[in-house]
Amino acid sequence: MTDRSRGGPRAWSLLTLGEDRFFQGNEGYEDIVDEVYRYDTTVANYRAVQEGDTVVLRDKTRALGIARIERIEVTPGATKTRNLCPRCRTTNYVTRKVQRPRFHCRRPCNHSFDEPEQIQIPVTQFAAHYPNTWVSLDGGLSRTDLEDLALNRSQQQSMRELDRNALTAHLDRLSVTLPAAKTSSAEGRTRTRTRSRSRSISGGTRQRSVQERINQGPFRSALLERFGLVCAVTGPCPAEVLQAAHLRDFATHQTHVVDEGLLLRSDIHQLFDAGLLWIDPDDLTVRLSPRVAEHPQYCQYDYQVITVAALATDTTRAALRDRLAPGPEHVEPS
Ligand SMILES: [Zn+2]
């Protein structure tokens, strides 16, 4: 699979299920965003995407995660429903939110209609599986980043090719390590860890869990973009346990200033909110309360300079300083 005439693995940005993927004439696909991506022969680039390729799964605004395609399942002889303008029989129409009739064909047709004409077209379906190599990005790559990485910037396709080397460089900056492709068994090395996920959990639920984490807000995404997948205290770690920490008490200030936030591993975040761990605004060292400093899990961080000190601004230091100023006690960890 690695010896391909096209010259090695490529990288793709894939639009996931969601209103955006509900493109005209298609009914969408059932995706489990961190495990499988489905497409068919009506999608541009369907032939070019191969096992071993790197894929970035995106929604409308940001990258959800990255993986390497481990296996592509091919199902020939399928059909799909395509919706067409009844007059010109193209998909060149828009769905109107308020105005009726609900559908309106663009120029030159200009026809308005209540129901599109439905036809069945033969397709081959593909399912790209990547259950073992998925890494959550949770917005660490923005849509703008992805635009910059795209090889062909003029195209609005659900599967777009990315500049693989530029992507790799960008991931390095985010401290993201992509697992090696598991498509070849030539190394004689078989996976010892296979995901045994409950089949009772629907893909919809799983997709939602990714979505909910992202919906913790643009603040967290902005921090992921800025710091990468890096806890300010403990260093690189999975996005799943990285939380956006407000250096100023959010309940009081109600603002999301990126300079006044850090990414903290969930346990570190709780210690931080509880006032058992803080950051010296002058030398940017982590400080632990005596009780926590005694703990073997945490003692290594006491008096260590934070991992993202190079990115700290005067605003960051001011927020850290205000946090330590005498005043009302911190609120309970949220
Ligand atoms: Zn028409």
mmCIF file of C-alpha atoms and ligand atoms in Angstrom:
data_model
loop_
_atom_site.group_PDB
_atom_site.id
_atom_site.type_symbol
_atom_site.label_atom_id
_atom_site.label_comp_id
_atom_site.label_asym_id
_atom_site.label_seq_id
_atom_site.Cartn_x
_atom_site.Cartn_y
_atom_site.Cartn_z
ATOM 1 C CA MET A 1 0.000 0.000 0.000
ATOM 2 C CA THR A 2 2.944 2.284 0.544
ATOM 3 C CA ASP A 3 4.427 1.793 -2.900
ATOM 4 C CA ARG A 4 2.061 3.794 -4.984
ATOM 5 C CA SER A 5 2.705 5.456 -8.264
ATOM 6 C CA ARG A 6 1.312 8.703 -6.925
ATOM 7 C CA GLY A 7 4.362 9.059 -4.705
ATOM 8 C CA GLY A 8 3.632 8.261 -1.102
ATOM 9 C CA PRO A 9 0.927 9.146 1.358
ATOM 10 C CA ARG A 10 -1.051 12.331 0.914
ATOM 11 C CA ALA A 11 -3.016 14.481 3.343
ATOM 12 C CA TRP A 12 -6.666 15.474 3.153
ATOM 13 C CA SER A 13 -9.065 17.742 4.900
ATOM 14 C CA LEU A 14 -12.484 16.062 5.183
ATOM 15 C CA LEU A 15 -15.716 17.854 5.946
ATOM 16 C CA THR A 16 -17.680 15.881 8.521
ATOM 17 C CA LEU A 17 -21.349 15.233 8.839
ATOM 18 C CA GLY A 18 -23.362 18.255 9.765
ATOM 19 C CA GLU A 19 -25.360 20.820 7.958
ATOM 20 C CA ASP A 20 -22.394 21.601 5.776
ATOM 21 C CA ARG A 21 -22.054 18.035 4.646
ATOM 22 C CA PHE A 22 -25.705 18.032 3.721
ATOM 23 C CA PHE A 23 -24.716 19.360 0.378
ATOM 24 C CA GLN A 24 -27.218 19.761 -2.346
ATOM 25 C CA GLY A 25 -28.575 16.553 -3.730
ATOM 26 C CA ASN A 26 -27.079 14.314 -1.098
ATOM 27 C CA GLU A 27 -28.572 12.878 2.013
ATOM 28 C CA GLY A 28 -25.420 12.997 4.037
ATOM 29 C CA TYR A 29 -23.585 10.110 5.588
ATOM 30 C CA GLU A 30 -23.467 8.462 8.935
ATOM 31 C CA ASP A 31 -20.082 9.268 10.420
ATOM 32 C CA ILE A 32 -18.487 8.358 13.680
ATOM 33 C CA VAL A 33 -16.158 11.265 13.511
ATOM 34 C CA ASP A 34 -13.252 9.747 15.417
ATOM 35 C CA GLU A 35 -13.412 6.385 13.688
ATOM 36 C CA VAL A 36 -14.759 6.356 10.157
ATOM 37 C CA TYR A 37 -15.439 8.685 7.232
ATOM 38 C CA ARG A 38 -17.911 7.755 4.513
ATOM 39 C CA TYR A 39 -18.063 9.022 0.978
ATOM 40 C CA ASP A 40 -18.937 7.803 -2.474
ATOM 41 C CA THR A 41 -18.152 8.146 -6.135
ATOM 42 C CA THR A 42 -20.037 11.442 -6.421
ATOM 43 C CA VAL A 43 -17.452 13.178 -4.242
ATOM 44 C CA ALA A 44 -14.432 14.796 -5.826
ATOM 45 C CA ASN A 45 -11.141 13.076 -4.996
ATOM 46 C CA TYR A 46 -12.816 9.825 -3.988
ATOM 47 C CA ARG A 47 -10.330 7.910 -6.113
ATOM 48 C CA ALA A 48 -7.281 9.725 -4.793
ATOM 49 C CA VAL A 49 -7.788 9.079 -1.096
ATOM 50 C CA GLN A 50 -5.875 5.958 -0.086
ATOM 51 C CA GLU A 51 -4.964 3.848 2.915
ATOM 52 C CA GLY A 52 -2.028 5.351 4.762
ATOM 53 C CA ASP A 53 -3.105 8.900 3.939
ATOM 54 C CA THR A 54 -3.413 11.472 6.686
ATOM 55 C CA VAL A 55 -6.861 12.961 7.183
ATOM 56 C CA VAL A 56 -7.936 16.039 9.106
ATOM 57 C CA LEU A 57 -11.629 15.914 9.995
ATOM 58 C CA ARG A 58 -13.182 19.349 9.986
ATOM 59 C CA ASP A 59 -16.488 21.015 10.579
ATOM 60 C CA LYS A 60 -17.532 24.451 9.403
ATOM 61 C CA THR A 61 -15.038 26.359 11.504
ATOM 62 C CA ARG A 62 -12.264 24.109 12.733
ATOM 63 C CA ALA A 63 -10.433 20.814 12.741
ATOM 64 C CA LEU A 64 -11.922 18.172 15.010
ATOM 65 C CA GLY A 65 -9.054 15.734 14.818
ATOM 66 C CA ILE A 66 -6.495 14.011 12.688
ATOM 67 C CA ALA A 67 -5.845 10.389 11.814
ATOM 68 C CA ARG A 68 -4.256 8.064 9.316
ATOM 69 C CA ILE A 69 -6.499 5.919 7.185
ATOM 70 C CA GLU A 70 -5.976 2.332 8.254
ATOM 71 C CA ARG A 71 -8.415 0.642 5.927
ATOM 72 C CA ILE A 72 -10.834 1.631 3.174
ATOM 73 C CA GLU A 73 -13.943 -0.459 2.859
ATOM 74 C CA VAL A 74 -15.459 -0.445 -0.628
ATOM 75 C CA THR A 75 -19.113 -1.217 -1.291
ATOM 76 C CA PRO A 76 -19.976 -1.301 -4.999
ATOM 77 C CA GLY A 77 -23.488 -1.419 -6.370
ATOM 78 C CA ALA A 78 -25.087 1.001 -3.941
ATOM 79 C CA THR A 79 -27.516 3.734 -4.839
ATOM 80 C CA LYS A 80 -28.128 7.159 -3.465
ATOM 81 C CA THR A 81 -30.939 9.601 -3.767
ATOM 82 C CA ARG A 82 -30.196 12.799 -5.569
ATOM 83 C CA ASN A 83 -32.516 15.784 -5.415
ATOM 84 C CA LEU A 84 -32.881 17.840 -8.553
ATOM 85 C CA CYS A 85 -34.652 20.925 -9.752
ATOM 86 C CA PRO A 86 -37.734 19.548 -11.547
ATOM 87 C CA ARG A 87 -37.335 21.966 -14.450
ATOM 88 C CA CYS A 88 -33.629 21.901 -15.365
ATOM 89 C CA ARG A 89 -32.759 18.679 -13.522
ATOM 90 C CA THR A 90 -29.614 20.049 -11.908
ATOM 91 C CA THR A 91 -28.661 20.474 -8.258
ATOM 92 C CA ASN A 92 -28.063 24.153 -8.829
ATOM 93 C CA TYR A 93 -30.746 25.308 -6.383
ATOM 94 C CA VAL A 94 -30.857 26.776 -2.907
ATOM 95 C CA THR A 95 -33.069 25.996 0.083
ATOM 96 C CA ARG A 96 -34.756 29.108 1.400
ATOM 97 C CA LYS A 97 -35.252 29.589 5.089
ATOM 98 C CA VAL A 98 -38.372 31.716 5.061
ATOM 99 C CA GLN A 99 -39.573 32.408 1.571
ATOM 100 C CA ARG A 100 -41.923 29.998 -0.169
ATOM 101 C CA PRO A 101 -41.764 27.957 -2.344
ATOM 102 C CA ARG A 102 -38.958 26.495 -0.316
ATOM 103 C CA PHE A 103 -36.524 25.805 -3.150
ATOM 104 C CA HIS A 104 -35.213 28.210 -5.707
ATOM 105 C CA CYS A 105 -33.056 27.300 -8.675
ATOM 106 C CA ARG A 106 -30.248 29.694 -9.504
ATOM 107 C CA ARG A 107 -29.889 31.492 -12.759
ATOM 108 C CA PRO A 108 -30.425 30.879 -15.590
ATOM 109 C CA CYS A 109 -33.239 28.508 -14.567
ATOM 110 C CA ASN A 110 -34.795 30.684 -11.805
ATOM 111 C CA HIS A 111 -37.481 28.094 -11.116
ATOM 112 C CA SER A 112 -39.064 27.993 -7.641
ATOM 113 C CA PHE A 113 -40.518 24.745 -6.317
ATOM 114 C CA ASP A 114 -41.854 23.032 -3.194
ATOM 115 C CA GLU A 115 -40.421 19.588 -3.746
ATOM 116 C CA PRO A 116 -37.277 18.596 -5.632
ATOM 117 C CA GLU A 117 -37.383 15.727 -8.050
ATOM 118 C CA GLN A 118 -35.719 12.641 -6.620
ATOM 119 C CA ILE A 119 -33.726 10.202 -8.675
ATOM 120 C CA GLN A 120 -31.677 7.175 -7.693
ATOM 121 C CA ILE A 121 -28.137 7.102 -8.952
ATOM 122 C CA PRO A 122 -25.716 4.173 -8.772
ATOM 123 C CA VAL A 123 -22.643 4.777 -6.608
ATOM 124 C CA THR A 124 -19.794 2.925 -5.002
ATOM 125 C CA GLN A 125 -19.552 3.700 -1.322
ATOM 126 C CA PHE A 126 -16.349 4.043 0.631
ATOM 127 C CA ALA A 127 -15.700 3.987 4.351
ATOM 128 C CA ALA A 128 -12.260 5.143 5.459
ATOM 129 C CA HIS A 129 -11.519 3.641 8.873
ATOM 130 C CA TYR A 130 -8.999 5.098 11.309
ATOM 131 C CA PRO A 131 -10.037 3.865 14.784
ATOM 132 C CA ASN A 132 -6.532 3.429 16.172
ATOM 133 C CA THR A 133 -4.790 6.546 14.939
ATOM 134 C CA TRP A 134 -7.304 9.287 15.769
ATOM 135 C CA VAL A 135 -5.947 12.306 17.657
ATOM 136 C CA SER A 136 -8.396 14.957 18.821
ATOM 137 C CA LEU A 137 -7.519 18.506 17.842
ATOM 138 C CA ASP A 138 -10.662 20.187 19.114
ATOM 139 C CA GLY A 139 -10.018 23.282 17.061
ATOM 140 C CA GLY A 140 -6.250 23.456 17.511
ATOM 141 C CA LEU A 141 -6.270 23.963 13.751
ATOM 142 C CA SER A 142 -8.653 26.674 12.636
ATOM 143 C CA ARG A 143 -10.434 26.900 9.331
ATOM 144 C CA THR A 144 -7.971 29.600 8.321
ATOM 145 C CA ASP A 145 -5.074 27.272 9.098
ATOM 146 C CA LEU A 146 -6.674 24.596 6.951
ATOM 147 C CA GLU A 147 -7.218 27.077 4.130
ATOM 148 C CA ASP A 148 -3.540 27.932 4.262
ATOM 149 C CA LEU A 149 -2.596 24.262 4.151
ATOM 150 C CA ALA A 150 -4.873 23.411 1.227
ATOM 151 C CA LEU A 151 -3.129 22.727 -2.077
ATOM 152 C CA ASN A 152 -5.975 24.125 -4.098
ATOM 153 C CA ARG A 153 -7.417 27.142 -2.392
ATOM 154 C CA SER A 154 -10.078 27.920 -4.925
ATOM 155 C CA GLN A 155 -12.099 24.794 -4.407
ATOM 156 C CA GLN A 156 -14.945 24.191 -2.019
ATOM 157 C CA GLN A 157 -14.872 20.420 -1.784
ATOM 158 C CA SER A 158 -15.741 18.137 1.081
ATOM 159 C CA MET A 159 -12.446 16.296 0.518
ATOM 160 C CA ARG A 160 -9.582 18.701 -0.084
ATOM 161 C CA GLU A 161 -5.937 17.860 -0.420
ATOM 162 C CA LEU A 162 -3.541 19.465 2.040
ATOM 163 C CA ASP A 163 0.148 20.210 1.757
ATOM 164 C CA ARG A 164 1.445 17.263 3.735
ATOM 165 C CA ASN A 165 4.795 18.782 4.710
ATOM 166 C CA ALA A 166 3.216 22.050 5.795
ATOM 167 C CA LEU A 167 0.659 20.095 7.796
ATOM 168 C CA THR A 168 3.402 18.119 9.522
ATOM 169 C CA ALA A 169 5.217 21.329 10.412
ATOM 170 C CA HIS A 170 2.016 22.838 11.765
ATOM 171 C CA LEU A 171 1.314 19.758 13.873
ATOM 172 C CA ASP A 172 4.823 19.933 15.295
ATOM 173 C CA ARG A 173 4.109 23.455 16.461
ATOM 174 C CA LEU A 174 0.932 22.192 18.139
ATOM 175 C CA SER A 175 2.851 19.328 19.816
ATOM 176 C CA VAL A 176 0.626 16.846 18.048
ATOM 177 C CA THR A 177 2.169 13.485 17.319
ATOM 178 C CA LEU A 178 0.283 11.486 14.764
ATOM 179 C CA PRO A 179 0.368 7.730 15.347
ATOM 180 C CA ALA A 180 2.123 5.739 12.634
ATOM 181 C CA ALA A 181 -0.075 4.191 9.982
ATOM 182 C CA LYS A 182 -1.204 0.718 10.894
ATOM 183 C CA THR A 183 -2.040 -0.390 7.385
ATOM 184 C CA SER A 184 1.013 -2.578 6.874
ATOM 185 C CA SER A 185 1.762 -5.724 8.827
ATOM 186 C CA ALA A 186 5.114 -6.124 7.066
ATOM 187 C CA GLU A 187 6.918 -5.100 10.226
ATOM 188 C CA GLY A 188 5.538 -8.206 11.851
ATOM 189 C CA ARG A 189 4.151 -5.974 14.529
ATOM 190 C CA THR A 190 0.517 -6.334 15.305
ATOM 191 C CA ARG A 191 -1.517 -4.016 17.371
ATOM 192 C CA THR A 192 -1.839 -4.975 20.968
ATOM 193 C CA ARG A 193 -4.361 -2.318 21.741
ATOM 194 C CA THR A 194 -7.590 -2.539 19.857
ATOM 195 C CA ARG A 195 -10.477 -0.393 20.720
ATOM 196 C CA SER A 196 -13.294 -2.383 22.153
ATOM 197 C CA ARG A 197 -16.044 0.118 22.101
ATOM 198 C CA SER A 198 -19.539 -0.651 23.037
ATOM 199 C CA ARG A 199 -21.538 -1.043 19.857
ATOM 200 C CA SER A 200 -24.544 0.148 21.771
ATOM 201 C CA ILE A 201 -23.138 3.641 21.692
ATOM 202 C CA SER A 202 -24.415 5.203 18.524
ATOM 203 C CA GLY A 203 -22.134 7.158 16.280
ATOM 204 C CA GLY A 204 -24.376 10.112 16.798
ATOM 205 C CA THR A 205 -23.680 10.094 20.492
ATOM 206 C CA ARG A 206 -19.970 9.893 19.968
ATOM 207 C CA GLN A 207 -19.964 12.623 17.400
ATOM 208 C CA ARG A 208 -21.929 14.705 19.832
ATOM 209 C CA SER A 209 -19.393 14.193 22.594
ATOM 210 C CA VAL A 210 -16.682 15.612 20.355
ATOM 211 C CA GLN A 211 -19.002 18.425 19.416
ATOM 212 C CA GLU A 212 -19.836 19.207 23.022
ATOM 213 C CA ARG A 213 -16.203 19.528 23.943
ATOM 214 C CA ILE A 214 -15.682 21.906 21.074
ATOM 215 C CA ASN A 215 -18.711 23.814 22.179
ATOM 216 C CA GLN A 216 -16.946 24.596 25.439
ATOM 217 C CA GLY A 217 -16.303 27.519 23.284
ATOM 218 C CA PRO A 218 -14.194 29.520 20.979
ATOM 219 C CA PHE A 219 -12.096 30.454 24.013
ATOM 220 C CA ARG A 220 -10.770 26.919 24.356
ATOM 221 C CA SER A 221 -10.257 26.633 20.597
ATOM 222 C CA ALA A 222 -8.345 29.896 20.610
ATOM 223 C CA LEU A 223 -6.140 28.582 23.395
ATOM 224 C CA LEU A 224 -5.572 25.318 21.512
ATOM 225 C CA GLU A 225 -4.580 27.284 18.449
ATOM 226 C CA ARG A 226 -2.195 29.365 20.458
ATOM 227 C CA PHE A 227 -0.595 26.798 22.721
ATOM 228 C CA GLY A 228 -1.162 23.554 20.843
ATOM 229 C CA LEU A 229 -2.100 20.419 22.738
ATOM 230 C CA VAL A 230 0.028 21.462 25.676
ATOM 231 C CA CYS A 231 -0.785 21.814 29.360
ATOM 232 C CA ALA A 232 0.951 24.883 30.772
ATOM 233 C CA VAL A 233 2.108 22.850 33.765
ATOM 234 C CA THR A 234 2.631 19.271 32.608
ATOM 235 C CA GLY A 235 3.373 19.655 28.887
ATOM 236 C CA PRO A 236 1.903 17.918 25.825
ATOM 237 C CA CYS A 237 -1.181 15.829 26.477
ATOM 238 C CA PRO A 238 -4.351 14.666 24.730
ATOM 239 C CA ALA A 239 -6.937 17.296 23.859
ATOM 240 C CA GLU A 240 -9.540 15.270 25.726
ATOM 241 C CA VAL A 241 -8.069 16.261 29.098
ATOM 242 C CA LEU A 242 -7.063 19.820 28.227
ATOM 243 C CA GLN A 243 -9.286 22.506 29.671
ATOM 244 C CA ALA A 244 -9.398 26.235 29.201
ATOM 245 C CA ALA A 245 -8.494 27.930 32.458
ATOM 246 C CA HIS A 246 -9.407 31.519 33.126
ATOM 247 C CA LEU A 247 -6.638 33.290 34.996
ATOM 248 C CA ARG A 248 -9.152 35.822 36.221
ATOM 249 C CA ASP A 249 -12.222 34.566 37.972
ATOM 250 C CA PHE A 250 -14.600 34.126 35.077
ATOM 251 C CA ALA A 251 -17.693 34.438 37.263
ATOM 252 C CA THR A 252 -16.617 37.984 38.099
ATOM 253 C CA HIS A 253 -15.139 39.139 34.821
ATOM 254 C CA GLN A 254 -17.214 37.274 32.209
ATOM 255 C CA THR A 255 -14.694 37.885 29.478
ATOM 256 C CA HIS A 256 -12.689 35.542 27.319
ATOM 257 C CA VAL A 257 -9.333 37.192 26.774
ATOM 258 C CA VAL A 258 -6.904 34.719 25.238
ATOM 259 C CA ASP A 259 -4.007 36.399 27.033
ATOM 260 C CA GLU A 260 -5.830 35.715 30.281
ATOM 261 C CA GLY A 261 -6.211 32.013 29.683
ATOM 262 C CA LEU A 262 -4.087 28.891 29.795
ATOM 263 C CA LEU A 263 -4.678 25.282 28.882
ATOM 264 C CA LEU A 264 -4.455 23.014 31.881
ATOM 265 C CA ARG A 265 -4.822 19.267 32.227
ATOM 266 C CA SER A 266 -8.117 18.615 33.995
ATOM 267 C CA ASP A 267 -6.612 17.627 37.359
ATOM 268 C CA ILE A 268 -4.192 20.562 37.253
ATOM 269 C CA HIS A 269 -7.094 22.849 36.403
ATOM 270 C CA GLN A 270 -8.964 21.697 39.486
ATOM 271 C CA LEU A 271 -5.951 22.290 41.702
ATOM 272 C CA PHE A 272 -5.553 25.710 40.096
ATOM 273 C CA ASP A 273 -9.183 26.656 40.672
ATOM 274 C CA ALA A 274 -8.964 25.386 44.247
ATOM 275 C CA GLY A 275 -5.980 27.655 44.867
ATOM 276 C CA LEU A 276 -3.721 24.664 45.606
ATOM 277 C CA LEU A 277 -1.565 25.359 42.564
ATOM 278 C CA TRP A 278 -0.684 28.787 41.222
ATOM 279 C CA ILE A 279 1.787 30.467 38.900
ATOM 280 C CA ASP A 280 4.261 33.094 40.021
ATOM 281 C CA PRO A 281 3.623 36.149 37.801
ATOM 282 C CA ASP A 282 7.278 37.246 37.929
ATOM 283 C CA ASP A 283 9.277 34.148 37.099
ATOM 284 C CA LEU A 284 6.330 32.102 35.737
ATOM 285 C CA THR A 285 7.105 29.131 37.953
ATOM 286 C CA VAL A 286 4.470 26.690 39.095
ATOM 287 C CA ARG A 287 3.918 26.746 42.840
ATOM 288 C CA LEU A 288 2.170 24.125 44.882
ATOM 289 C CA SER A 289 0.569 24.246 48.272
ATOM 290 C CA PRO A 290 2.569 22.149 50.774
ATOM 291 C CA ARG A 291 -0.049 19.438 50.817
ATOM 292 C CA VAL A 292 0.027 19.012 47.035
ATOM 293 C CA ALA A 293 3.819 19.422 46.875
ATOM 294 C CA GLU A 294 4.179 16.352 49.057
ATOM 295 C CA HIS A 295 2.303 14.263 46.569
ATOM 296 C CA PRO A 296 4.546 12.149 44.297
ATOM 297 C CA GLN A 297 2.249 12.819 41.352
ATOM 298 C CA TYR A 298 2.766 16.566 41.559
ATOM 299 C CA CYS A 299 6.032 17.371 43.363
ATOM 300 C CA GLN A 300 7.959 17.387 40.075
ATOM 301 C CA TYR A 301 6.115 20.520 38.953
ATOM 302 C CA ASP A 302 6.855 22.660 42.003
ATOM 303 C CA TYR A 303 9.113 25.583 41.005
ATOM 304 C CA GLN A 304 9.175 24.471 37.363
ATOM 305 C CA VAL A 305 8.762 27.249 34.803
ATOM 306 C CA ILE A 306 5.501 26.806 32.929
ATOM 307 C CA THR A 307 5.807 25.065 29.568
ATOM 308 C CA VAL A 308 4.381 27.996 27.632
ATOM 309 C CA ALA A 309 6.386 30.770 29.310
ATOM 310 C CA ALA A 310 7.576 32.045 25.917
ATOM 311 C CA LEU A 311 3.989 32.891 25.008
ATOM 312 C CA ALA A 312 3.127 34.723 28.220
ATOM 313 C CA THR A 313 2.384 38.407 27.729
ATOM 314 C CA ASP A 314 2.190 41.343 30.120
ATOM 315 C CA THR A 315 -1.556 40.778 30.182
ATOM 316 C CA THR A 316 -0.993 37.167 31.237
ATOM 317 C CA ARG A 317 1.308 38.238 34.044
ATOM 318 C CA ALA A 318 -1.110 40.944 35.191
ATOM 319 C CA ALA A 319 -3.926 38.410 35.364
ATOM 320 C CA LEU A 320 -1.741 36.000 37.333
ATOM 321 C CA ARG A 321 -0.763 38.825 39.676
ATOM 322 C CA ASP A 322 -4.355 39.927 40.247
ATOM 323 C CA ARG A 323 -5.314 36.355 40.947
ATOM 324 C CA LEU A 324 -2.855 36.252 43.833
ATOM 325 C CA ALA A 325 -3.856 39.636 45.205
ATOM 326 C CA PRO A 326 -5.695 39.600 48.517
ATOM 327 C CA GLY A 327 -9.398 39.561 47.961
ATOM 328 C CA PRO A 328 -12.342 37.243 47.918
ATOM 329 C CA GLU A 329 -11.411 33.583 47.865
ATOM 330 C CA HIS A 330 -11.568 31.756 44.572
ATOM 331 C CA VAL A 331 -14.772 30.104 43.647
ATOM 332 C CA GLU A 332 -15.094 26.349 43.778
ATOM 333 C CA PRO A 333 -13.757 24.482 40.763
ATOM 334 C CA SER A 334 -16.372 24.392 38.091
HETATM 335 ZN ZN ZN B 1 -33.636 24.621 -12.379
#
